[in-house]
Tab-separated table of C-alpha atoms in Angstrom:
chain	number	residue	atom	x	y	z
A	1	VAL	CA	-18.418	17.936	-88.341
A	2	GLN	CA	-19.906	14.477	-87.671
A	3	LEU	CA	-21.372	14.192	-85.220
A	4	GLN	CA	-22.346	10.594	-83.530
A	5	ALA	CA	-24.961	10.313	-80.712
A	6	SER	CA	-24.966	6.850	-78.354
A	7	GLY	CA	-26.369	6.332	-75.220
A	8	GLY	CA	-29.946	5.155	-76.480
A	9	GLY	CA	-31.809	1.915	-75.214
A	10	LEU	CA	-34.712	0.297	-73.534
A	11	VAL	CA	-35.388	1.679	-70.234
A	12	GLN	CA	-38.535	1.710	-67.807
A	13	ALA	CA	-40.919	3.949	-67.112
A	14	GLY	CA	-39.401	6.595	-64.285
A	15	ASP	CA	-35.820	5.572	-65.054
A	16	SER	CA	-33.030	7.955	-66.214
A	17	LEU	CA	-30.526	7.566	-69.543
A	18	THR	CA	-27.732	10.046	-70.433
A	19	LEU	CA	-27.346	10.284	-74.147
A	20	SER	CA	-23.984	11.788	-75.558
A	21	CYS	CA	-23.058	13.216	-78.322
A	22	ALA	CA	-19.220	13.524	-79.899
A	23	ALA	CA	-18.016	15.853	-82.270
A	24	SER	CA	-15.407	15.125	-84.733
A	25	ALA	CA	-13.983	18.308	-84.417
A	26	ARG	CA	-13.730	21.221	-82.048
A	27	ILE	CA	-16.822	23.187	-81.872
A	28	PHE	CA	-16.467	26.717	-81.988
A	29	SER	CA	-17.854	28.688	-79.152
A	30	SER	CA	-20.519	30.408	-81.275
A	31	SER	CA	-22.199	27.275	-82.583
A	32	VAL	CA	-25.587	25.963	-81.054
A	33	MET	CA	-25.688	22.625	-80.502
A	34	GLY	CA	-29.302	20.741	-79.797
A	35	TRP	CA	-31.023	17.678	-79.307
A	36	PHE	CA	-33.846	16.653	-81.294
A	37	ARG	CA	-36.441	13.530	-81.304
A	38	ARG	CA	-38.090	11.344	-83.667
A	39	ALA	CA	-41.441	9.609	-82.007
A	40	PRO	CA	-42.853	6.745	-83.632
A	41	GLY	CA	-45.361	8.318	-86.088
A	42	LYS	CA	-44.575	11.581	-85.853
A	43	GLU	CA	-42.497	14.578	-86.880
A	44	ARG	CA	-39.000	15.391	-85.523
A	45	GLU	CA	-39.125	18.133	-82.708
A	46	PHE	CA	-36.730	20.377	-80.586
A	47	VAL	CA	-35.709	18.780	-76.949
A	48	ALA	CA	-32.994	21.475	-76.008
A	49	ALA	CA	-30.242	22.893	-76.860
A	50	MET	CA	-27.082	25.128	-75.722
A	51	ARG	CA	-24.963	27.717	-77.084
A	52	TRP	CA	-21.440	26.263	-76.762
A	53	GLY	CA	-19.401	28.981	-75.314
A	54	ARG	CA	-21.907	30.735	-72.864
A	55	GLY	CA	-23.455	27.226	-71.671
A	56	SER	CA	-26.855	28.944	-71.979
A	57	SER	CA	-29.429	26.572	-72.627
A	58	TRP	CA	-33.061	26.229	-73.169
A	59	TYR	CA	-35.474	22.891	-73.462
A	60	ALA	CA	-39.098	22.093	-74.486
A	61	ASP	CA	-41.625	22.453	-72.162
A	62	SER	CA	-42.670	18.636	-72.391
A	63	VAL	CA	-38.836	17.774	-71.220
A	64	LYS	CA	-38.198	20.842	-68.803
A	65	GLU	CA	-37.323	20.178	-65.347
A	66	ARG	CA	-36.461	16.309	-66.174
A	67	PHE	CA	-33.575	16.580	-69.150
A	68	THR	CA	-30.522	18.765	-68.635
A	69	ILE	CA	-28.188	19.532	-71.921
A	70	SER	CA	-24.876	19.829	-70.778
A	71	LYS	CA	-21.464	20.028	-72.426
A	72	ASP	CA	-17.359	18.809	-72.032
A	73	SER	CA	-15.485	21.088	-74.008
A	74	ARG	CA	-12.222	19.467	-73.888
A	75	GLU	CA	-14.275	16.566	-75.297
A	76	ASN	CA	-16.315	18.078	-77.676
A	77	THR	CA	-19.209	16.164	-76.311
A	78	LEU	CA	-22.704	17.027	-75.986
A	79	TYR	CA	-24.918	15.640	-73.029
A	80	LEU	CA	-28.431	15.055	-72.349
A	81	GLN	CA	-29.222	13.596	-69.528
A	82	MET	CA	-32.767	12.274	-69.203
A	83	ASN	CA	-34.662	11.725	-65.939
A	84	SER	CA	-37.822	10.501	-64.838
A	85	LEU	CA	-38.186	9.220	-68.488
A	86	LYS	CA	-41.941	8.794	-69.568
A	87	PRO	CA	-43.391	6.138	-72.267
A	88	GLU	CA	-44.242	9.020	-74.559
A	89	ASP	CA	-40.186	10.306	-74.585
A	90	THR	CA	-39.756	7.290	-76.538
A	91	ALA	CA	-38.278	7.952	-79.859
A	92	VAL	CA	-35.064	8.597	-81.853
A	93	TYR	CA	-32.744	11.108	-80.349
A	94	TYR	CA	-30.636	13.247	-82.561
A	95	CYS	CA	-27.752	15.909	-81.995
A	96	ALA	CA	-27.451	18.785	-84.389
A	97	ARG	CA	-25.236	21.746	-84.546
A	98	GLY	CA	-26.430	25.178	-85.741
A	99	SER	CA	-25.169	28.815	-85.665
A	100	GLN	CA	-27.857	30.499	-83.869
A	101	TYR	CA	-30.378	30.273	-81.035
A	102	SER	CA	-33.260	28.125	-82.747
A	103	THR	CA	-35.556	25.452	-82.212
A	104	GLN	CA	-35.937	24.888	-85.618
A	105	GLU	CA	-34.660	22.095	-87.249
A	106	TYR	CA	-33.813	23.954	-90.289
A	107	ASP	CA	-31.274	26.091	-88.534
A	108	TYR	CA	-29.563	23.078	-87.583
A	109	ILE	CA	-26.333	22.147	-90.086
A	110	TYR	CA	-24.629	19.322	-88.687
A	111	TRP	CA	-26.704	15.923	-87.911
A	112	GLY	CA	-25.666	12.626	-85.895
A	113	GLN	CA	-27.554	9.554	-86.932
A	114	GLY	CA	-29.822	9.464	-84.304
A	115	THR	CA	-30.372	6.755	-81.299
A	116	LEU	CA	-33.245	5.176	-80.407
A	117	VAL	CA	-35.039	5.189	-76.996
A	118	THR	CA	-37.467	3.002	-75.813
A	119	VAL	CA	-39.316	3.762	-72.342
A	120	SER	CA	-41.816	1.231	-71.548
A	121	SER	CA	-44.393	1.187	-69.347
């Protein structure tokens, strides 16, 4: 399975941006799809994830109420709607696929290549 993340760019603080993650094959309902990010000089961290079949989702505290994870099952595409962006959201964003509820990157098997989001103040 290949994951292709896209949608990153340069925005100003307060702006919105939507990231997409297209899968090359069908995503099974038991899968968990997640977004992680790596800010400059920092380790990769969990952002949000959802269980594909149920649609249940969970978020890092730092993005709750601002980011929304969603899906298009027919297109096998995952989205991350990011609102009220802050400079501290600047990072390379990665999508990933796993098989269990987790906020840990080692539980995710397949990874996209990442897309850069830069938020200027």
